[in-house]
Short mmCIF file of C-alpha atoms in Angstrom, two decimals:
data_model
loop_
_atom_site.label_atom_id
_atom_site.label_comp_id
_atom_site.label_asym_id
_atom_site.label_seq_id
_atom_site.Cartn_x
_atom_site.Cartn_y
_atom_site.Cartn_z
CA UNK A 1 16.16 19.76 15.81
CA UNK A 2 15.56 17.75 18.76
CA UNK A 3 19.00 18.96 20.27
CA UNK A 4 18.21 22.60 19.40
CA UNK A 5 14.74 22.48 21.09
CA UNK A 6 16.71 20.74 24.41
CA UNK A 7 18.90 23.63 24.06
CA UNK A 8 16.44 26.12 24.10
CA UNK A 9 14.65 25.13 27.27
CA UNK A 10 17.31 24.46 29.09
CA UNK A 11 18.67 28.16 28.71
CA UNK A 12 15.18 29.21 29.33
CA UNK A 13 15.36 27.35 32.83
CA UNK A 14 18.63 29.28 33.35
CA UNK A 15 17.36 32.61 32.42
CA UNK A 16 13.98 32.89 34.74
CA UNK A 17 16.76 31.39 37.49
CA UNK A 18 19.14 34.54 37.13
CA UNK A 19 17.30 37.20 39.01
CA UNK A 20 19.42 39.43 40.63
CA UNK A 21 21.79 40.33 37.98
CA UNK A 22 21.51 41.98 34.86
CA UNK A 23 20.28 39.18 32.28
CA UNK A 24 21.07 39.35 28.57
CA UNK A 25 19.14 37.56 25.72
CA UNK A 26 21.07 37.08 22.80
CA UNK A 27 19.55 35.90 19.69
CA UNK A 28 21.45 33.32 17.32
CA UNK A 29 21.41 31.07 14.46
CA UNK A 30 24.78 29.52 15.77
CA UNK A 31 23.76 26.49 18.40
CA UNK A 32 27.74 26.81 19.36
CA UNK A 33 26.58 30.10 21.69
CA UNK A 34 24.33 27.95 23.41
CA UNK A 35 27.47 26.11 25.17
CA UNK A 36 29.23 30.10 24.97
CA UNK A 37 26.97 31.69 27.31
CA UNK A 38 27.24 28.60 29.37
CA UNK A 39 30.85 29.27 29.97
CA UNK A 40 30.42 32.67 30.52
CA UNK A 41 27.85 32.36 33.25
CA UNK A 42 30.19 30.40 34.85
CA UNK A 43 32.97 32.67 34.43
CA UNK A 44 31.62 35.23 36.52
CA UNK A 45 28.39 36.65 38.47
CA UNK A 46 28.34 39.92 37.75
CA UNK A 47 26.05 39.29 34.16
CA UNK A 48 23.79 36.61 33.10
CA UNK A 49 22.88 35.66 29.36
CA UNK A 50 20.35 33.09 27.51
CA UNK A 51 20.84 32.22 24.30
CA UNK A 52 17.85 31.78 22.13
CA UNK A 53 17.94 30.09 18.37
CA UNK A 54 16.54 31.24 15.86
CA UNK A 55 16.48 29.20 12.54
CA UNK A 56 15.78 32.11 10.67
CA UNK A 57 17.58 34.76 12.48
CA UNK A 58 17.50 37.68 10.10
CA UNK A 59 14.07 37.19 9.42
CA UNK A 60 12.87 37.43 12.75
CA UNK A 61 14.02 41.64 13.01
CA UNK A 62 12.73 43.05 14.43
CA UNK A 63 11.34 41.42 17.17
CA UNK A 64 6.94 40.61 17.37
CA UNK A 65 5.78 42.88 19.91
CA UNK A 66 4.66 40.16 22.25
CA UNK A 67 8.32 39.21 22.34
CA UNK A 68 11.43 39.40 24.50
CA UNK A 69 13.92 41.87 22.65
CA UNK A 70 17.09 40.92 22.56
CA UNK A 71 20.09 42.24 24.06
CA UNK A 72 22.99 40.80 21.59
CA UNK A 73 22.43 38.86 18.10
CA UNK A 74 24.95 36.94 16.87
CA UNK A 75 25.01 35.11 13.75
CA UNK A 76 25.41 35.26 9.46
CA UNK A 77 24.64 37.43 7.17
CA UNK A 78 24.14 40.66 9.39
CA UNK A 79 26.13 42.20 7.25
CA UNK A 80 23.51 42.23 4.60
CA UNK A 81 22.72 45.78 4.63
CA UNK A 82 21.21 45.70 8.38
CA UNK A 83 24.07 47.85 10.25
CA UNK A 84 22.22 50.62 10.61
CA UNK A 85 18.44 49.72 10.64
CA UNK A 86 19.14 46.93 13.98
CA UNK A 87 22.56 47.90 15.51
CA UNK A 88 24.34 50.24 17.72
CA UNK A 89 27.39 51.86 17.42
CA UNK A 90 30.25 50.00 19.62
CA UNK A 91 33.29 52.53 18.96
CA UNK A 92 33.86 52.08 22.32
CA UNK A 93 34.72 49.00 22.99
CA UNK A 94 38.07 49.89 21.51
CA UNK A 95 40.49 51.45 23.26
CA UNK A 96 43.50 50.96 25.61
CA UNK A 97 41.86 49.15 28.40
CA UNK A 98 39.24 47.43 26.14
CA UNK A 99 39.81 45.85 22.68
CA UNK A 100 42.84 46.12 19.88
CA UNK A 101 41.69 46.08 16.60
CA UNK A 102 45.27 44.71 15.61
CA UNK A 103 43.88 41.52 17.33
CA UNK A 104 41.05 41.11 14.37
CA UNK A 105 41.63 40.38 10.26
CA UNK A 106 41.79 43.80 9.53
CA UNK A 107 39.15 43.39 6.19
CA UNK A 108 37.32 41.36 7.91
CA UNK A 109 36.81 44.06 10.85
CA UNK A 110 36.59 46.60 8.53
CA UNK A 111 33.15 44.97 7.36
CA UNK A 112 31.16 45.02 10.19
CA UNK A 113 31.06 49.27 9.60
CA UNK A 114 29.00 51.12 8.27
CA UNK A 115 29.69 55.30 7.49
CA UNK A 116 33.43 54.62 9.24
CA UNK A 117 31.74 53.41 12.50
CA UNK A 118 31.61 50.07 14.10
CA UNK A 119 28.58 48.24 14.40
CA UNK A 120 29.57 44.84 14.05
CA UNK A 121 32.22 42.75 15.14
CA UNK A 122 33.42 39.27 13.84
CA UNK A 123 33.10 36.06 15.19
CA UNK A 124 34.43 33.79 12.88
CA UNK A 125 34.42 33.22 8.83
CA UNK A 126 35.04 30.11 6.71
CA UNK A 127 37.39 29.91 3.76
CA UNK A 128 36.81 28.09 -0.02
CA UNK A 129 39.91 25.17 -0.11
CA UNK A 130 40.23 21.94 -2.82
CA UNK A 131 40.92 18.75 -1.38
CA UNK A 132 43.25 16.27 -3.28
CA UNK A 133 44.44 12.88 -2.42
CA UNK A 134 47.72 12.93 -0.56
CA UNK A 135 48.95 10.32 -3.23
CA UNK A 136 48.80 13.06 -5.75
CA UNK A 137 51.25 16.08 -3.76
CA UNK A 138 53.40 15.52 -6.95
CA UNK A 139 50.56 17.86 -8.89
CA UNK A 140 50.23 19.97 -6.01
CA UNK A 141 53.11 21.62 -4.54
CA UNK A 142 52.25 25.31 -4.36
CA UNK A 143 50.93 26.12 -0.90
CA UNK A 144 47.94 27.92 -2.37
CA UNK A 145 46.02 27.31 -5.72
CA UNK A 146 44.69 30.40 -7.98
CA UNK A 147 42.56 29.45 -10.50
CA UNK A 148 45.70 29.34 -12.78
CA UNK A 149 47.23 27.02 -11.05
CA UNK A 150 44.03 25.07 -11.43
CA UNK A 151 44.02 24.88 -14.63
CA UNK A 152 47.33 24.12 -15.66
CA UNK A 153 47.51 21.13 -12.94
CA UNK A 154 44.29 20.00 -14.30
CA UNK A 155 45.95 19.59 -18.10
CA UNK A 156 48.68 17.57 -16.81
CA UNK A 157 46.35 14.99 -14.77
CA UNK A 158 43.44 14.45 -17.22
CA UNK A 159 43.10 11.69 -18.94
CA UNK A 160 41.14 9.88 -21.59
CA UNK A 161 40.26 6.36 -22.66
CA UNK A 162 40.42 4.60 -26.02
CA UNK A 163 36.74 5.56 -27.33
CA UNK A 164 38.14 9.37 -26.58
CA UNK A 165 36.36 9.97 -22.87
CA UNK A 166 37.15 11.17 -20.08
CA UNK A 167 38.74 8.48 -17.68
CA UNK A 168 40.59 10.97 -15.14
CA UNK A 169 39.30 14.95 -15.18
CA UNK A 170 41.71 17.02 -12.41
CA UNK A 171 38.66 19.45 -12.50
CA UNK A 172 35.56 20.98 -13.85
CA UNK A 173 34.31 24.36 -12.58
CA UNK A 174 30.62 23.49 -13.27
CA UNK A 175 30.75 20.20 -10.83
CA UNK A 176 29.83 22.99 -8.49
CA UNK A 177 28.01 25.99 -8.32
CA UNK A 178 29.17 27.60 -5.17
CA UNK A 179 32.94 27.47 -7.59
CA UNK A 180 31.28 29.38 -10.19
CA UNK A 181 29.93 31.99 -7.46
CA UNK A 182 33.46 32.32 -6.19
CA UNK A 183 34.75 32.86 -9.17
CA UNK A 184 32.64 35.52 -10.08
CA UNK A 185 33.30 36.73 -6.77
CA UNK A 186 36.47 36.90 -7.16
CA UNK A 187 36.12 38.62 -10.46
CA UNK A 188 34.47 41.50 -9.20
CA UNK A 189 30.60 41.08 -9.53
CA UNK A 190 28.56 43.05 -6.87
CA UNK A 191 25.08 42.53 -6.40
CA UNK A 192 22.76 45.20 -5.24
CA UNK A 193 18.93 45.63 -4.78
CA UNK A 194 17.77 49.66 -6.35
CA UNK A 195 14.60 50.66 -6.31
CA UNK A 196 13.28 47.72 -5.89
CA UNK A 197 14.90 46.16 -8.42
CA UNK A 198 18.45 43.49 -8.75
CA UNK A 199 21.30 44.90 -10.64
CA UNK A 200 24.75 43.71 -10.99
CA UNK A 201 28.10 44.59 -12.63
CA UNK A 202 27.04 43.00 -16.28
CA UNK A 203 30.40 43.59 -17.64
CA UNK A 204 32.55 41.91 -14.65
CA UNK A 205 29.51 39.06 -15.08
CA UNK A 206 29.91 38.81 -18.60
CA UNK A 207 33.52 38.83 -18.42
CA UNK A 208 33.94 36.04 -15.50
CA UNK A 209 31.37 33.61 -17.68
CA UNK A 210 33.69 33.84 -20.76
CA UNK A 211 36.71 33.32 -19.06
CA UNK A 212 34.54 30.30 -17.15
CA UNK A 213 33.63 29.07 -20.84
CA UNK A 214 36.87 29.64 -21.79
CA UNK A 215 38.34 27.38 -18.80
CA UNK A 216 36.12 24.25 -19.44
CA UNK A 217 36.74 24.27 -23.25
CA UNK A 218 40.27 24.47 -23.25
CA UNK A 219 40.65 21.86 -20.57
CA UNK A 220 38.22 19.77 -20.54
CA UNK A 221 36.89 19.95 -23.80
CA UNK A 222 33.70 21.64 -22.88
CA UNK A 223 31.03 22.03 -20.07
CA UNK A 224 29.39 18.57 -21.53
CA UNK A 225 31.91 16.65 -20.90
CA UNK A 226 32.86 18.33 -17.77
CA UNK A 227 29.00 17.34 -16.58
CA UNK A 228 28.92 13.65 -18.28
CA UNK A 229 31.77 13.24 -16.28
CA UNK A 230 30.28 14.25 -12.72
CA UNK A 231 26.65 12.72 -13.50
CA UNK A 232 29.05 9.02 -14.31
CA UNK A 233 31.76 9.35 -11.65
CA UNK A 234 30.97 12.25 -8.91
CA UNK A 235 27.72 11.25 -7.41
CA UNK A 236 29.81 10.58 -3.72
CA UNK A 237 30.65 13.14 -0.83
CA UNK A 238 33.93 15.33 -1.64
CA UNK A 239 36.17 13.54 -0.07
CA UNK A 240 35.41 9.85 -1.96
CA UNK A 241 35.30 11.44 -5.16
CA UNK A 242 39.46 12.25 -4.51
CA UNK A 243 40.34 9.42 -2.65
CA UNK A 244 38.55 7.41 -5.86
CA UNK A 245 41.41 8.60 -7.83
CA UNK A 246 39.23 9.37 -10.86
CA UNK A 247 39.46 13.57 -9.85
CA UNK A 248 42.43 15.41 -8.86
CA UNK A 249 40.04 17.87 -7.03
CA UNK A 250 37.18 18.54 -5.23
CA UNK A 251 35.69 21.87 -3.56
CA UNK A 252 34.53 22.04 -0.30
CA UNK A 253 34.87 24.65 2.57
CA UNK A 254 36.40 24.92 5.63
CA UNK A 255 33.47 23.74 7.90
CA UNK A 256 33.15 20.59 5.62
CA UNK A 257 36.77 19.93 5.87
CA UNK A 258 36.74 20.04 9.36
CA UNK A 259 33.56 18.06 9.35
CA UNK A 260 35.01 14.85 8.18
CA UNK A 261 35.63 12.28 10.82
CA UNK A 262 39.35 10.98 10.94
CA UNK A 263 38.16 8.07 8.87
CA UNK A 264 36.91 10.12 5.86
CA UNK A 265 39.84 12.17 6.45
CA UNK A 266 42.38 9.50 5.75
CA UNK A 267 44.90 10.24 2.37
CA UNK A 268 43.39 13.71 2.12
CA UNK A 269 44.79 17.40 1.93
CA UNK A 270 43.75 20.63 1.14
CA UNK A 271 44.70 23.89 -0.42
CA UNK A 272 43.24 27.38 0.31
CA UNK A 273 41.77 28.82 -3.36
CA UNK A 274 43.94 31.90 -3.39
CA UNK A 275 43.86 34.48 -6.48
CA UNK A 276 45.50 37.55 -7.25
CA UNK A 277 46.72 37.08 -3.81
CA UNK A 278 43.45 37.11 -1.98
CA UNK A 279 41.29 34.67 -0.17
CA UNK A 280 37.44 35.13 -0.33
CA UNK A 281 35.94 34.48 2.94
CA UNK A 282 32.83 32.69 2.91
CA UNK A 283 29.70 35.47 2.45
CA UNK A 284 28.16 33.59 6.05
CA UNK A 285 30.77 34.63 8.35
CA UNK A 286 29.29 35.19 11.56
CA UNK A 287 29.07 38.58 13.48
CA UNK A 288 28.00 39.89 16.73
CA UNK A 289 26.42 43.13 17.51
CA UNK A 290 24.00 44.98 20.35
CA UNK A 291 20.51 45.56 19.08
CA UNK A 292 19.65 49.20 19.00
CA UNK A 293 16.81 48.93 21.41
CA UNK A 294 18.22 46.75 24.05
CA UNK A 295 18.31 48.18 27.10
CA UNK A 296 21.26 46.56 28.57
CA UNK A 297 23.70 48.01 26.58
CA UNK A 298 26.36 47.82 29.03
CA UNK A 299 25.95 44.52 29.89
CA UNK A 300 26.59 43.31 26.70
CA UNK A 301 29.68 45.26 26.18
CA UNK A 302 30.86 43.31 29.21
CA UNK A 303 29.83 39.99 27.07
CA UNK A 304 31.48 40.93 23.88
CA UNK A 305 34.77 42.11 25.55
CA UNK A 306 34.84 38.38 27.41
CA UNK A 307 34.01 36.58 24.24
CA UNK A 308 36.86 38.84 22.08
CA UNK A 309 39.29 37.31 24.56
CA UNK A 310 42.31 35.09 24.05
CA UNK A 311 41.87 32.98 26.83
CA UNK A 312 37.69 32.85 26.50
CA UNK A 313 38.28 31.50 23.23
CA UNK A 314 40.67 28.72 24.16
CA UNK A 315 38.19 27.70 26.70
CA UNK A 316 35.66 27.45 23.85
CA UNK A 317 37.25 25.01 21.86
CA UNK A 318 38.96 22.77 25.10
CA UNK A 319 34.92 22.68 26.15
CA UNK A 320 33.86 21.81 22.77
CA UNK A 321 36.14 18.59 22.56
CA UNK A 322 36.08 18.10 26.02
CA UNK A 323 31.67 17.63 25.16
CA UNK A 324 32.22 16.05 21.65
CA UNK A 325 30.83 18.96 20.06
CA UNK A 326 33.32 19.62 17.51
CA UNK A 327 31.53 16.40 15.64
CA UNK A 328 28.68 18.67 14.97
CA UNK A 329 30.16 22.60 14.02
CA UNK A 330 33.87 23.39 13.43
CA UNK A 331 36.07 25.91 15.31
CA UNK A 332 34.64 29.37 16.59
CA UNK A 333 31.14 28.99 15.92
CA UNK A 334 31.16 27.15 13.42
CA UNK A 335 34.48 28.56 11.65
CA UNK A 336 37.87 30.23 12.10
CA UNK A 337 38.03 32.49 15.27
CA UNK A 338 38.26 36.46 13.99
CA UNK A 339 41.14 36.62 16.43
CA UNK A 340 44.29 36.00 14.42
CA UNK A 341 46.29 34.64 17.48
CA UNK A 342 43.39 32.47 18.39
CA UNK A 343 43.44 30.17 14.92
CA UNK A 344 47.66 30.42 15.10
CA UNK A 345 47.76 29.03 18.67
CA UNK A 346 44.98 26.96 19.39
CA UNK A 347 43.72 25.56 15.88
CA UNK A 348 46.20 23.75 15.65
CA UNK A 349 46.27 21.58 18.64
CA UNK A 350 42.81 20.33 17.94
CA UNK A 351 42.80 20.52 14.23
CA UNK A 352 46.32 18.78 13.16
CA UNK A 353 45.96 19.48 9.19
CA UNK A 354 46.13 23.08 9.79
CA UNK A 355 49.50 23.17 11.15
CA UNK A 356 50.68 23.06 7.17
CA UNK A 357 47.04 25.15 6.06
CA UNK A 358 46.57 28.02 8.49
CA UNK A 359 45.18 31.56 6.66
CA UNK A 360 47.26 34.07 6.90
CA UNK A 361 46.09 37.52 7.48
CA UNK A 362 47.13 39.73 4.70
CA UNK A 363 45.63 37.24 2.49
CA UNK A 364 42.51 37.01 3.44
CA UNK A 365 39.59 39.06 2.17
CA UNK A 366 36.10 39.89 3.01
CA UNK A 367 32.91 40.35 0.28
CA UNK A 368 30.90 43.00 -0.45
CA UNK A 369 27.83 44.39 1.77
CA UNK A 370 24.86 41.96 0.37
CA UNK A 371 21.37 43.19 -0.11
CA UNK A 372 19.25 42.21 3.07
CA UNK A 373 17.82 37.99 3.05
CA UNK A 374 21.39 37.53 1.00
CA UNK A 375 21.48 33.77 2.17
CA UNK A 376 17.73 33.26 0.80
CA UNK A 377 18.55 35.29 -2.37
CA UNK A 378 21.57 34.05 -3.63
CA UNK A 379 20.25 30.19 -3.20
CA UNK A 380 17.10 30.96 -4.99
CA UNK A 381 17.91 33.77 -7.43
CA UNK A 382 21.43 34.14 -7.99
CA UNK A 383 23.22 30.68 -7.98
CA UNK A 384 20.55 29.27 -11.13
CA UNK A 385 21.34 32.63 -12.67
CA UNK A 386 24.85 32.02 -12.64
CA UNK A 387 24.94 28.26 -13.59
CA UNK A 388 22.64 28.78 -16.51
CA UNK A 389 24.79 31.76 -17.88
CA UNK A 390 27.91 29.32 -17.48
CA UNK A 391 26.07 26.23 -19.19
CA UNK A 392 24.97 28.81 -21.93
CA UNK A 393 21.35 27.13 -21.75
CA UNK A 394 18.71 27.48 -23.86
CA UNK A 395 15.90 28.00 -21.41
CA UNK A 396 17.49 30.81 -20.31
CA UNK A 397 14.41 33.09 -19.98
CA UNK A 398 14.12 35.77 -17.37
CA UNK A 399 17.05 38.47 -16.86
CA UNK A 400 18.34 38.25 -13.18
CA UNK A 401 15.98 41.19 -12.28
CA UNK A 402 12.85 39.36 -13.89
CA UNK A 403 13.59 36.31 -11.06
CA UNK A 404 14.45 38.77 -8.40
CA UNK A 405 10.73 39.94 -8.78
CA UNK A 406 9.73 36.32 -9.09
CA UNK A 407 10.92 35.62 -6.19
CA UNK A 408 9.73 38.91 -4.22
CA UNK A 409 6.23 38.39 -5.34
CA UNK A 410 6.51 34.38 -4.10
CA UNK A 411 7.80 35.29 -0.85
CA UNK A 412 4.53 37.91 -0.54
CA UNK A 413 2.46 35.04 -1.21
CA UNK A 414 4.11 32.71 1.03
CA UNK A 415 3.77 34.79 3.99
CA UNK A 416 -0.08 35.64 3.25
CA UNK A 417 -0.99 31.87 2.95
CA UNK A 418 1.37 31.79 6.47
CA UNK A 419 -1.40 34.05 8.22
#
């Protein structure tokens, strides 16, 4: 917090020094952009940016009137149903002299639209992997793992004891929620907010829990034992509970992966989760946009065509190990660059496991539009929902709509008690 605050002054300082040029604020919840507009001050003197954080960056639109607008926002979950109330239309920044959109994942482009037109582009997305001890490649030998694969790996590597428990479990899709999410993601469930109310596709839910059910009973004998068996041996980070030899697998994404220092990465690999051909990106990939009332609009074209930039990008992530900074956020703020070539060329030189593990393109896959607050909603409402379907608990007691209202009527109070 300390760092962030730093951060924030200092680009302060810079801002009331650029005078004579046009001056951008852009508003993020990635620090990374901090050290961007850095570089691109530098670049040139024709345009001058701040960045500003904002821990809560989708809850601060739109702006308090006593407030500096700002010019560009960058950051996750814009996506979330906000196109069209906070962004404008940047069709033209494609074209022969400006932008390919061959350059970008095309589905992951194709998200940042809303009625056919642009509004959004991407910055970078993470991607849902396993991680297995590199002692144990003789279980894993396809270069991706659907949830079929999964499970037939994990009947070959469990293991019980004499008194008929668990000593060795591959895998157990309740050891972590964010699992069961994507695999009702990847099921087809779509969330929405109508009339004020949370729906959902009940018979894709319904369907995905079964088959969830269906998973831990035939392999691991049930959700009990797949939980006795986390609560006795999975109470480390990811990484230790593989290299402990006890799991075959653990879930993490690709921000934690790339988190680890090259100690905790020692005898580990990973595998992108990859079913019916598709990666799920993470639902917090980050995009960039102009606010609709900035008045600098041209400006911050200029900044968005020198960030979408082969060679901008490289500079990125030579500054950000050059400054030690890839300790604290992986990659392109915080993920994969959107820029296919980017992640092929450059990843790899400064992240060595992925020259075995890059994405490819036609593989991967971006989520639905997610009702606004999405990151706040799914956390409170949706991810409890979901793991006491799966568990098939008894207290069980309010319909996803009936805590979607909870919730609403909480965050009311909150904010009174806040004034």
């Amino acid at each position: 917090m300390k760092r962030i605050f730093f951060l924030a002054i200092f680009s302060t300082l810079l801002f009331s020094c650029a005078n004579k040029v046009p001056r951008l604020v852009l508003w993020t919840d990635c620090v990374d952009f901090v050290s961007y507009t850095e570089l691109f001050n530098s670049s040139q003197d024709k345009v001058k940016i701040v960045a500003i954080y904002k821990d809560d960056l989708t809850g601060s639109l739109p702006p308090a009137k006593n407030e500096r607008r700002p010019d560009i926002i960058a950051g996750a979950f814009l996506r979330s149903g906000m196109q069209k109330k906070y962004f404008s239309r940047i069709d033209s920044l494609f074209g022969k002299n400006t932008l390919s959109k061959e350059i970008f994942y095309s589905s992951i482009l194709e998200s940042g639209k809303y009625k056919e037109k642009q509004y959004l582009l991407p910055v970078s997305f993470n991607l849902p992997a396993l991680v297995f001890q590199t002692d144990n490649y003789g279980y894993v030998r396809n270069a991706f793992l659907s949830f079929d694969d999964i499970k037939e790996i994990s009947e070959k590597f469990n293991k019980k004891d004499g008194a008929g428990a668990y000593s060795a479990m591959a895998f157990g899709p309740h050891w972590n929620p964010d699992f069961l999410y994507l695999f009702l993601k990847n099921a087809g469930v779509n969330y929405v907010v109508q009339d004020g109310e949370f729906a959902y596709t009940e018979d894709a839910f319904q369907n995905a829990a079964n088959s969830i059910s269906e998973w831990s009973e035939q392999i691991n004998g049930g959700v009990r034992n797949e939980l006795d068996f986390a609560f006795n041996f999975l109470y480390t980070p990811f990484y230790e509970q593989v290299q402990s030899g006890r799991s075959l697998f653990a879930y993490a994404t690709s921000d934690q992966i790339f988190s680890l220092t090259e100690d905790q990465f020692k005898e580990i690999d990973f595998h992108w989760i990859c079913n019916d051909g598709k990666i799920q990106i993470e639902d917090d990939a980050v995009m960039m946009g102009i606010y609709s009332a900035s008045k600098n609009k041209a400006a911050a074209k200029k900044f968005m065509l020198w960030f979408m930039n082969e060679d901008s990008q490289k500079k990125m992530l030579e500054r950000k190990f050059a400054m030690k900074l890839h300790t604290q956020t992986f990659g392109i703020a915080g993920g994969f660059s959107s820029m296919q070539s980017v992640n092929q060329k450059f990843f790899p030189i400064h992240y060595r496991a992925l020259l075995s593990n890059l994405p490819l393109g036609e593989k991967i896959s971006a989520p639905q539009i997610f009702p606004e607050n999405w990151n706040v909603i799914k956390r409170s409402v949706v991810i409890p929902f979901i793991e006491e379907c799966a568990q098939k608990s008894d207290s069980q007691s309010m319909t996803l709509s009936e805590r979607y209202a909870e919730f609403i009527e909480q965050s009311i109070q909150s904010k009174s008690l806040e004034r």
